[in-house]
mmCIF file of C-alpha atoms in Angstrom:
data_model
loop_
_atom_site.group_PDB
_atom_site.id
_atom_site.type_symbol
_atom_site.label_atom_id
_atom_site.label_comp_id
_atom_site.label_asym_id
_atom_site.label_seq_id
_atom_site.Cartn_x
_atom_site.Cartn_y
_atom_site.Cartn_z
ATOM 1 C CA MET A 1 3.490 20.672 32.335
ATOM 2 C CA GLU A 2 3.610 17.248 30.678
ATOM 3 C CA LYS A 3 6.868 15.369 31.141
ATOM 4 C CA THR A 4 9.079 14.549 28.174
ATOM 5 C CA VAL A 5 12.057 12.257 27.601
ATOM 6 C CA ALA A 6 15.325 12.689 25.729
ATOM 7 C CA LEU A 7 15.472 11.606 22.105
ATOM 8 C CA SER A 8 16.814 8.136 21.381
ATOM 9 C CA GLU A 9 19.827 7.491 19.146
ATOM 10 C CA ASN A 10 17.450 6.579 16.309
ATOM 11 C CA GLU A 11 15.626 9.912 16.391
ATOM 12 C CA SER A 12 17.407 12.321 14.071
ATOM 13 C CA ILE A 13 15.913 15.802 13.913
ATOM 14 C CA ASN A 14 17.807 18.751 12.435
ATOM 15 C CA ILE A 15 17.332 21.582 14.938
ATOM 16 C CA ASN A 16 18.951 24.190 12.675
ATOM 17 C CA GLN A 17 16.564 23.450 9.831
ATOM 18 C CA LEU A 18 13.630 23.596 12.245
ATOM 19 C CA ASN A 19 14.754 27.024 13.419
ATOM 20 C CA ASP A 20 15.007 28.260 9.827
ATOM 21 C CA LEU A 21 11.509 26.952 9.141
ATOM 22 C CA LEU A 22 9.966 28.570 12.232
ATOM 23 C CA ASN A 23 11.568 31.894 11.348
ATOM 24 C CA LYS A 24 9.605 31.935 8.104
ATOM 25 C CA TYR A 25 6.275 31.622 9.944
ATOM 26 C CA ILE A 26 6.761 33.506 13.229
ATOM 27 C CA ALA A 27 8.289 36.930 13.443
ATOM 28 C CA SER A 28 11.124 37.346 15.968
ATOM 29 C CA VAL A 29 10.789 33.795 17.301
ATOM 30 C CA THR A 30 13.631 32.825 19.629
ATOM 31 C CA PRO A 31 15.683 29.769 18.571
ATOM 32 C CA ILE A 32 14.771 26.244 19.623
ATOM 33 C CA ILE A 33 17.221 25.219 22.342
ATOM 34 C CA SER A 34 16.025 21.653 23.018
ATOM 35 C CA ILE A 35 13.869 18.922 21.528
ATOM 36 C CA THR A 36 12.337 16.227 23.721
ATOM 37 C CA ARG A 37 9.616 13.649 23.115
ATOM 38 C CA PHE A 38 6.346 13.171 24.967
ATOM 39 C CA ALA A 39 6.486 9.648 26.348
ATOM 40 C CA GLY A 40 2.777 8.794 26.162
ATOM 41 C CA GLY A 41 0.790 7.447 23.248
ATOM 42 C CA TYR A 42 1.120 4.481 20.924
ATOM 43 C CA SER A 43 0.452 6.097 17.552
ATOM 44 C CA ASN A 44 1.926 9.362 16.293
ATOM 45 C CA LEU A 45 5.127 10.842 17.700
ATOM 46 C CA THR A 46 4.851 14.116 19.595
ATOM 47 C CA TYR A 47 7.773 16.387 20.494
ATOM 48 C CA ARG A 48 8.300 19.526 22.549
ATOM 49 C CA LEU A 49 10.330 22.225 20.836
ATOM 50 C CA ALA A 50 11.536 24.470 23.652
ATOM 51 C CA THR A 51 12.728 28.032 23.150
ATOM 52 C CA SER A 52 13.822 30.513 25.799
ATOM 53 C CA ASN A 53 10.334 32.009 26.147
ATOM 54 C CA GLN A 54 7.769 29.572 24.684
ATOM 55 C CA ASN A 55 7.245 25.962 23.673
ATOM 56 C CA PHE A 56 5.899 24.423 20.493
ATOM 57 C CA VAL A 57 4.663 20.918 19.771
ATOM 58 C CA MET A 58 5.647 18.935 16.697
ATOM 59 C CA ARG A 59 3.552 15.961 15.556
ATOM 60 C CA MET A 60 4.565 13.354 13.010
ATOM 61 C CA ALA A 61 3.877 9.773 12.045
ATOM 62 C CA PRO A 62 6.260 7.039 13.187
ATOM 63 C CA ALA A 63 8.816 5.857 10.642
ATOM 64 C CA GLY A 64 7.374 3.398 8.144
ATOM 65 C CA ALA A 65 3.743 4.158 8.985
ATOM 66 C CA ASN A 66 1.122 3.906 6.264
ATOM 67 C CA ILE A 67 -0.241 7.421 5.830
ATOM 68 C CA GLN A 68 -3.910 6.803 6.443
ATOM 69 C CA SER A 69 -6.275 8.839 8.605
ATOM 70 C CA ALA A 70 -4.556 7.901 11.891
ATOM 71 C CA HIS A 71 -1.132 9.026 10.630
ATOM 72 C CA ASP A 72 -2.013 11.759 8.131
ATOM 73 C CA MET A 73 -0.430 14.863 9.628
ATOM 74 C CA GLU A 74 -1.634 17.115 6.831
ATOM 75 C CA ARG A 75 -5.211 16.034 7.509
ATOM 76 C CA GLU A 76 -4.897 16.688 11.248
ATOM 77 C CA TYR A 77 -3.325 20.082 10.561
ATOM 78 C CA LYS A 78 -6.254 20.986 8.292
ATOM 79 C CA VAL A 79 -8.761 19.855 10.930
ATOM 80 C CA LEU A 80 -7.164 22.191 13.488
ATOM 81 C CA ASN A 81 -7.160 25.066 11.007
ATOM 82 C CA THR A 82 -10.813 24.518 10.127
ATOM 83 C CA LEU A 83 -11.845 24.259 13.780
ATOM 84 C CA GLN A 84 -10.003 27.377 14.956
ATOM 85 C CA PRO A 85 -12.757 29.942 14.148
ATOM 86 C CA PHE A 86 -15.554 27.784 15.584
ATOM 87 C CA PHE A 87 -14.062 25.961 18.571
ATOM 88 C CA ASN A 88 -11.633 27.753 20.850
ATOM 89 C CA LYS A 89 -10.345 24.647 22.625
ATOM 90 C CA VAL A 90 -7.806 23.494 20.065
ATOM 91 C CA PRO A 91 -4.105 24.414 19.811
ATOM 92 C CA LEU A 92 -3.165 27.012 17.227
ATOM 93 C CA PRO A 93 -1.590 25.234 14.222
ATOM 94 C CA ILE A 94 1.482 27.054 12.919
ATOM 95 C CA LEU A 95 2.842 25.173 9.922
ATOM 96 C CA TYR A 96 2.718 21.925 7.999
ATOM 97 C CA TYR A 97 5.874 20.591 6.330
ATOM 98 C CA SER A 98 5.369 17.953 3.650
ATOM 99 C CA HIS A 99 9.000 16.966 3.047
ATOM 100 C CA SER A 100 11.148 14.409 4.869
ATOM 101 C CA ASP A 101 14.545 16.137 4.917
ATOM 102 C CA ILE A 102 14.242 17.551 8.456
ATOM 103 C CA THR A 103 12.745 14.668 10.429
ATOM 104 C CA GLY A 104 12.471 11.817 7.948
ATOM 105 C CA THR A 105 8.705 12.214 7.584
ATOM 106 C CA PRO A 106 6.122 15.013 7.120
ATOM 107 C CA PHE A 107 5.107 16.867 10.297
ATOM 108 C CA TYR A 108 3.240 19.863 11.608
ATOM 109 C CA ILE A 109 3.957 22.318 14.409
ATOM 110 C CA MET A 110 1.433 23.917 16.749
ATOM 111 C CA GLU A 111 1.465 25.910 19.945
ATOM 112 C CA GLU A 112 1.792 24.032 23.230
ATOM 113 C CA ILE A 113 -1.154 24.439 25.603
ATOM 114 C CA GLU A 114 0.093 24.361 29.171
ATOM 115 C CA GLY A 115 -2.166 22.799 31.767
ATOM 116 C CA ILE A 116 -2.993 19.456 33.372
ATOM 117 C CA ILE A 117 -3.865 16.231 31.583
ATOM 118 C CA LEU A 118 -5.473 13.801 34.002
ATOM 119 C CA ARG A 119 -3.993 10.354 33.473
ATOM 120 C CA SER A 120 -4.184 7.094 35.387
ATOM 121 C CA TYR A 121 -0.648 7.487 36.728
ATOM 122 C CA ASN A 122 -0.704 11.158 37.776
ATOM 123 C CA ALA A 123 -4.289 11.837 38.885
ATOM 124 C CA PRO A 124 -4.130 9.690 42.075
ATOM 125 C CA LYS A 125 -1.145 11.795 43.227
ATOM 126 C CA LEU A 126 -2.817 15.194 42.734
ATOM 127 C CA ASN A 127 -5.107 15.085 45.794
ATOM 128 C CA ILE A 128 -8.150 15.952 43.688
ATOM 129 C CA SER A 129 -11.263 16.193 45.834
ATOM 130 C CA PRO A 130 -14.477 14.347 44.889
ATOM 131 C CA ASN A 131 -16.133 17.708 44.193
ATOM 132 C CA GLN A 132 -13.315 18.678 41.838
ATOM 133 C CA PHE A 133 -13.522 15.375 40.008
ATOM 134 C CA GLU A 134 -17.277 15.693 39.609
ATOM 135 C CA HIS A 135 -16.707 19.128 38.071
ATOM 136 C CA CYS A 136 -13.991 17.738 35.754
ATOM 137 C CA ALA A 137 -16.264 14.925 34.579
ATOM 138 C CA LYS A 138 -19.049 17.388 33.832
ATOM 139 C CA GLN A 139 -16.608 19.637 31.990
ATOM 140 C CA LEU A 140 -15.658 16.647 29.877
ATOM 141 C CA VAL A 141 -19.266 15.940 28.894
ATOM 142 C CA GLU A 142 -19.960 19.632 28.269
ATOM 143 C CA THR A 143 -16.960 19.816 25.930
ATOM 144 C CA LEU A 144 -18.057 16.718 24.006
ATOM 145 C CA ALA A 145 -21.556 18.156 23.668
ATOM 146 C CA GLN A 146 -20.041 21.415 22.408
ATOM 147 C CA ILE A 147 -18.069 19.550 19.743
ATOM 148 C CA HIS A 148 -21.249 17.808 18.633
ATOM 149 C CA THR A 149 -23.071 21.113 18.133
ATOM 150 C CA ILE A 150 -20.528 22.521 15.642
ATOM 151 C CA ASP A 151 -22.218 23.018 12.267
ATOM 152 C CA ILE A 152 -20.424 20.595 9.959
ATOM 153 C CA GLU A 153 -21.968 22.090 6.839
ATOM 154 C CA THR A 154 -21.065 25.787 7.192
ATOM 155 C CA THR A 155 -17.608 24.903 8.550
ATOM 156 C CA LYS A 156 -17.016 22.459 5.657
ATOM 157 C CA LEU A 157 -16.081 19.791 8.207
ATOM 158 C CA ILE A 158 -18.544 17.613 6.326
ATOM 159 C CA GLU A 159 -15.672 17.022 3.897
ATOM 160 C CA LEU A 160 -13.904 14.868 6.517
ATOM 161 C CA GLY A 161 -16.070 11.843 5.739
ATOM 162 C CA LYS A 162 -19.363 10.334 4.644
ATOM 163 C CA PRO A 163 -21.859 10.410 7.530
ATOM 164 C CA ALA A 164 -24.483 8.171 5.900
ATOM 165 C CA GLY A 165 -24.004 4.574 7.017
ATOM 166 C CA TYR A 166 -21.104 5.486 9.290
ATOM 167 C CA VAL A 167 -22.104 3.135 12.130
ATOM 168 C CA ASN A 168 -22.630 0.163 9.826
ATOM 169 C CA ARG A 169 -19.263 0.683 8.133
ATOM 170 C CA GLN A 170 -17.468 0.959 11.466
ATOM 171 C CA VAL A 171 -19.093 -2.155 12.892
ATOM 172 C CA GLU A 172 -18.386 -4.223 9.776
ATOM 173 C CA GLY A 173 -14.822 -2.927 9.584
ATOM 174 C CA TRP A 174 -13.908 -3.644 13.191
ATOM 175 C CA ILE A 175 -15.489 -7.125 13.113
ATOM 176 C CA LYS A 176 -13.408 -7.879 10.024
ATOM 177 C CA ARG A 177 -10.267 -6.593 11.758
ATOM 178 C CA TYR A 178 -10.930 -8.837 14.726
ATOM 179 C CA PHE A 179 -11.152 -12.039 12.748
ATOM 180 C CA ILE A 180 -8.075 -11.140 10.705
ATOM 181 C CA ALA A 181 -6.131 -10.751 13.982
ATOM 182 C CA GLU A 182 -7.794 -13.651 15.852
ATOM 183 C CA THR A 183 -5.317 -15.918 17.664
ATOM 184 C CA ASP A 184 -7.462 -17.705 20.258
ATOM 185 C CA LEU A 185 -11.107 -18.689 20.278
ATOM 186 C CA ILE A 186 -12.842 -16.154 22.537
ATOM 187 C CA GLU A 187 -16.509 -17.089 22.466
ATOM 188 C CA SER A 188 -17.680 -13.823 24.015
ATOM 189 C CA MET A 189 -16.048 -11.822 21.199
ATOM 190 C CA ASN A 190 -17.747 -14.004 18.574
ATOM 191 C CA GLN A 191 -21.124 -13.549 20.279
ATOM 192 C CA VAL A 192 -20.695 -9.778 20.556
ATOM 193 C CA ALA A 193 -19.743 -9.566 16.877
ATOM 194 C CA GLU A 194 -22.999 -11.322 15.951
ATOM 195 C CA TRP A 195 -25.014 -9.122 18.307
ATOM 196 C CA LEU A 196 -23.546 -5.964 16.802
ATOM 197 C CA LYS A 197 -24.366 -7.136 13.271
ATOM 198 C CA ASN A 198 -27.973 -7.930 14.196
ATOM 199 C CA ASN A 199 -28.916 -4.941 16.362
ATOM 200 C CA HIS A 200 -28.018 -1.814 14.408
ATOM 201 C CA PRO A 201 -29.493 1.336 16.015
ATOM 202 C CA LYS A 202 -31.228 4.141 14.195
ATOM 203 C CA GLU A 203 -28.460 6.628 13.426
ATOM 204 C CA GLN A 204 -28.510 10.125 14.834
ATOM 205 C CA SER A 205 -28.169 13.313 12.818
ATOM 206 C CA PRO A 206 -24.437 13.581 12.027
ATOM 207 C CA SER A 207 -21.896 15.758 13.785
ATOM 208 C CA LEU A 208 -18.164 16.233 14.052
ATOM 209 C CA LEU A 209 -16.555 13.273 15.833
ATOM 210 C CA HIS A 210 -13.307 13.524 17.760
ATOM 211 C CA ASN A 211 -13.063 9.706 17.805
ATOM 212 C CA ASP A 212 -10.740 9.366 20.810
ATOM 213 C CA PHE A 213 -12.402 11.549 23.435
ATOM 214 C CA LYS A 214 -11.194 10.747 26.970
ATOM 215 C CA TYR A 215 -9.304 12.320 29.878
ATOM 216 C CA ASP A 216 -5.937 11.536 28.234
ATOM 217 C CA ASN A 217 -6.680 13.924 25.357
ATOM 218 C CA ILE A 218 -8.056 16.802 27.416
ATOM 219 C CA VAL A 219 -6.076 19.713 28.885
ATOM 220 C CA PHE A 220 -7.485 21.401 31.993
ATOM 221 C CA ASN A 221 -6.241 24.673 33.422
ATOM 222 C CA TYR A 222 -4.047 24.330 36.493
ATOM 223 C CA ASP A 223 -6.885 24.727 39.020
ATOM 224 C CA LEU A 224 -9.016 22.148 37.147
ATOM 225 C CA THR A 225 -11.926 24.524 36.677
ATOM 226 C CA ASN A 226 -12.052 24.511 32.866
ATOM 227 C CA VAL A 227 -11.162 22.451 29.816
ATOM 228 C CA ILE A 228 -8.786 24.641 27.819
ATOM 229 C CA ALA A 229 -7.871 22.285 24.964
ATOM 230 C CA VAL A 230 -8.797 19.057 23.226
ATOM 231 C CA LEU A 231 -5.809 17.265 21.682
ATOM 232 C CA ASP A 232 -5.165 14.472 19.160
ATOM 233 C CA TRP A 233 -7.576 15.114 16.302
ATOM 234 C CA GLU A 234 -5.923 12.667 13.893
ATOM 235 C CA MET A 235 -9.000 10.395 13.780
ATOM 236 C CA ALA A 236 -11.611 13.169 13.579
ATOM 237 C CA THR A 237 -14.417 12.562 11.112
ATOM 238 C CA VAL A 238 -18.157 13.122 10.719
ATOM 239 C CA GLY A 239 -20.881 10.661 11.627
ATOM 240 C CA ASP A 240 -23.188 9.538 14.412
ATOM 241 C CA PRO A 241 -22.197 11.506 17.564
ATOM 242 C CA LEU A 242 -23.170 8.629 19.836
ATOM 243 C CA MET A 243 -20.130 6.785 18.508
ATOM 244 C CA ASP A 244 -18.040 9.391 20.337
ATOM 245 C CA LEU A 245 -20.061 9.010 23.522
ATOM 246 C CA GLY A 246 -19.973 5.212 23.330
ATOM 247 C CA ALA A 247 -16.191 5.228 22.902
ATOM 248 C CA MET A 248 -15.834 7.533 25.900
ATOM 249 C CA LEU A 249 -18.050 5.223 27.980
ATOM 250 C CA ALA A 250 -15.956 2.213 26.954
ATOM 251 C CA TYR A 251 -12.883 3.864 28.494
ATOM 252 C CA TRP A 252 -14.835 5.018 31.551
ATOM 253 C CA PHE A 253 -14.165 2.399 34.239
ATOM 254 C CA GLU A 254 -15.733 2.651 37.686
ATOM 255 C CA GLN A 255 -14.306 1.985 41.126
ATOM 256 C CA ASP A 256 -15.909 -1.447 41.641
ATOM 257 C CA GLU A 257 -14.697 -2.886 38.324
ATOM 258 C CA GLU A 258 -11.671 -5.108 37.768
ATOM 259 C CA PRO A 259 -8.460 -3.401 38.999
ATOM 260 C CA ILE A 260 -6.705 -4.043 35.673
ATOM 261 C CA PHE A 261 -8.826 -1.308 34.081
ATOM 262 C CA GLN A 262 -7.565 1.360 36.476
ATOM 263 C CA GLN A 263 -4.382 1.755 34.419
ATOM 264 C CA TYR A 264 -6.388 2.962 31.408
ATOM 265 C CA ASN A 265 -8.280 5.922 32.904
ATOM 266 C CA CYS A 266 -8.671 7.886 36.128
ATOM 267 C CA SER A 267 -12.488 7.773 35.971
ATOM 268 C CA TRP A 268 -12.577 5.301 38.891
ATOM 269 C CA LEU A 269 -11.338 7.907 41.380
ATOM 270 C CA PRO A 270 -13.922 9.265 43.881
ATOM 271 C CA GLY A 271 -16.188 12.040 42.609
ATOM 272 C CA ASN A 272 -16.275 11.021 38.970
ATOM 273 C CA LEU A 273 -19.696 10.497 37.467
ATOM 274 C CA SER A 274 -20.843 6.947 36.827
ATOM 275 C CA ARG A 275 -21.424 5.858 33.240
ATOM 276 C CA SER A 276 -25.180 6.198 33.714
ATOM 277 C CA GLU A 277 -24.696 9.719 35.084
ATOM 278 C CA LEU A 278 -22.514 10.609 32.085
ATOM 279 C CA ILE A 279 -25.273 9.407 29.771
ATOM 280 C CA ASP A 280 -27.942 11.363 31.631
ATOM 281 C CA TYR A 281 -25.864 14.559 31.612
ATOM 282 C CA TYR A 282 -25.100 14.274 27.895
ATOM 283 C CA ALA A 283 -28.812 13.723 27.194
ATOM 284 C CA LEU A 284 -29.688 16.792 29.268
ATOM 285 C CA LEU A 285 -27.204 18.960 27.385
ATOM 286 C CA THR A 286 -27.919 17.744 23.848
ATOM 287 C CA LYS A 287 -31.580 16.626 23.984
ATOM 288 C CA ARG A 288 -30.587 13.666 21.807
ATOM 289 C CA ASP A 289 -32.412 10.344 21.949
ATOM 290 C CA LEU A 290 -30.147 7.944 23.856
ATOM 291 C CA THR A 291 -32.496 4.954 23.776
ATOM 292 C CA ASP A 292 -29.855 2.877 21.962
ATOM 293 C CA ILE A 293 -26.771 4.169 23.786
ATOM 294 C CA ASN A 294 -25.983 0.678 25.058
ATOM 295 C CA TYR A 295 -25.251 -0.422 21.491
ATOM 296 C CA TYR A 296 -22.580 2.256 21.148
ATOM 297 C CA TYR A 297 -21.083 1.319 24.527
ATOM 298 C CA VAL A 298 -20.886 -2.360 23.542
ATOM 299 C CA PHE A 299 -19.262 -1.411 20.248
ATOM 300 C CA GLY A 300 -16.744 0.779 22.104
ATOM 301 C CA LEU A 301 -15.744 -2.151 24.334
ATOM 302 C CA PHE A 302 -15.530 -4.474 21.333
ATOM 303 C CA LYS A 303 -13.380 -1.979 19.421
ATOM 304 C CA ASN A 304 -10.981 -1.613 22.382
ATOM 305 C CA ALA A 305 -10.700 -5.403 22.565
ATOM 306 C CA VAL A 306 -9.941 -5.569 18.830
ATOM 307 C CA ILE A 307 -7.180 -2.965 19.183
ATOM 308 C CA ALA A 308 -5.637 -5.053 21.984
ATOM 309 C CA GLN A 309 -6.083 -8.195 19.870
ATOM 310 C CA GLN A 310 -4.250 -6.634 16.936
ATOM 311 C CA ILE A 311 -1.320 -5.779 19.210
ATOM 312 C CA TYR A 312 -1.358 -9.269 20.758
ATOM 313 C CA HIS A 313 -1.483 -10.808 17.260
ATOM 314 C CA ARG A 314 1.708 -8.958 16.345
ATOM 315 C CA TYR A 315 3.414 -10.296 19.488
ATOM 316 C CA LYS A 316 2.235 -13.876 19.059
ATOM 317 C CA ASN A 317 3.411 -13.918 15.455
ATOM 318 C CA GLY A 318 6.876 -12.694 16.399
ATOM 319 C CA PHE A 319 6.620 -9.136 15.083
ATOM 320 C CA SER A 320 7.152 -7.671 18.569
ATOM 321 C CA LYS A 321 9.115 -8.835 21.586
ATOM 322 C CA ASP A 322 7.495 -6.375 24.018
ATOM 323 C CA GLU A 323 6.315 -8.501 26.943
ATOM 324 C CA ARG A 324 3.537 -6.014 27.708
ATOM 325 C CA PHE A 325 1.950 -6.967 24.389
ATOM 326 C CA GLY A 326 2.261 -10.643 25.253
ATOM 327 C CA ALA A 327 0.225 -10.109 28.418
ATOM 328 C CA LEU A 328 -2.824 -8.635 26.648
ATOM 329 C CA LEU A 329 -4.873 -11.820 26.197
ATOM 330 C CA PRO A 330 -6.561 -11.681 29.656
ATOM 331 C CA LEU A 331 -7.520 -8.044 28.979
ATOM 332 C CA ILE A 332 -9.071 -8.985 25.615
ATOM 333 C CA LYS A 333 -11.109 -11.713 27.304
ATOM 334 C CA LEU A 334 -12.263 -9.319 30.031
ATOM 335 C CA LEU A 335 -13.357 -6.707 27.496
ATOM 336 C CA GLY A 336 -15.189 -9.375 25.513
ATOM 337 C CA LYS A 337 -16.975 -10.577 28.633
ATOM 338 C CA LYS A 338 -17.853 -7.025 29.633
ATOM 339 C CA ALA A 339 -19.221 -6.291 26.140
ATOM 340 C CA LEU A 340 -21.259 -9.508 26.125
ATOM 341 C CA ASN A 341 -22.738 -8.771 29.564
ATOM 342 C CA ALA A 342 -23.636 -5.248 28.457
ATOM 343 C CA SER A 343 -25.371 -6.571 25.320
ATOM 344 C CA CYS A 344 -27.726 -8.846 27.285
#
C-alpha cells in the first residue's frame, strides 16, 4: 500500500461533510475515520480517505491553480467514467463535487486500487529479480498498446481533443514555453528546438493518449504478475499514439546512463527492457510503423527539459525558495544534450 503523510495545518478538509456526501452515493458506507495525503506528485493533490473496511481516493487541484486540462477534476472524472466499460484497468469513479465548501476546491472521489507502484525509491528495496522486471516492463508495453487500441469514436473519447495536427501543435507549444521560461543560453536546447520544427514525422492514425505513461502511474498486483490499474488521467487526450510511446521512452533511463537519472524511474534496474527492446515490443504488438520513433523520443526529452526549465525559472525569479528547484539547471543541460545526441 502506498504511504501517505498527515495533513498540514493549511489543509482544511471537513470530514463530516465528506461523510454526508459519501452516504448519498454509497449505500451503508462506513464513516471516514482518517484523511491523509499521498506524498508523491507535483501537480494535483491526492488523498486517502480511510474507513474501517475500505479506502477511497480523493483528487483535487492545488489551491490557486488555473483549471485547465492538467487540473480539471471534472474532466478527469469524466475520462474515468467513459473508460470504465472499455478498459478495466482504471479505478471506479464514485462522485464529482463541483463546489468549494468542503475542501476549498472542486474534487472527485474514486476507489483505491491496492497494489504496488514501482518507483525509483522503493523498487531497489523490493528484491525484484531480472526475470520479474522483464515481465513488468512487457506488461507496461502491453498495457500501453491496449490503451492505443480503444476505439475513440464509438467510446466518444474523440471529444477529448482534436487529433489532426496534434504533434505540430504540441511541438510548437512546448518550444514557445521553453523560450518564455529561458534563463540561460543552452545551445543544445536551441538546436533541438530547430530540429523538431524542421523534421515533423508523418502522423499515425489517432488513438487515446494517457500522456504521462510510466512506472509511477501504474499499479501492479502484489506478486508483480499483472498491471491492475493505470492512474493519473488528468492529461488524457486523443492524438498520435507515438507521442505516448516517445514520452515513456524519455523517462526510460538505462543502467549505463548518468546516475542523476536514476531518481526519476526504476527502468535502470536489471531485467528491464532497453529502449530499443521497448520499441520493438510495441511494434510487434501494434503493427504500427515506428520508422520515425526517434522524433517522438527527442520531443519527449525536450519536453521534460522544458518542464524542469519552467520550475527553475520560477526559482531563479524568486517565486520559489525550494533549493531542489535551484539545482535543476545541470539536469536541463543534460536532457538537452541527450536530446541533441538522439537527433543526430
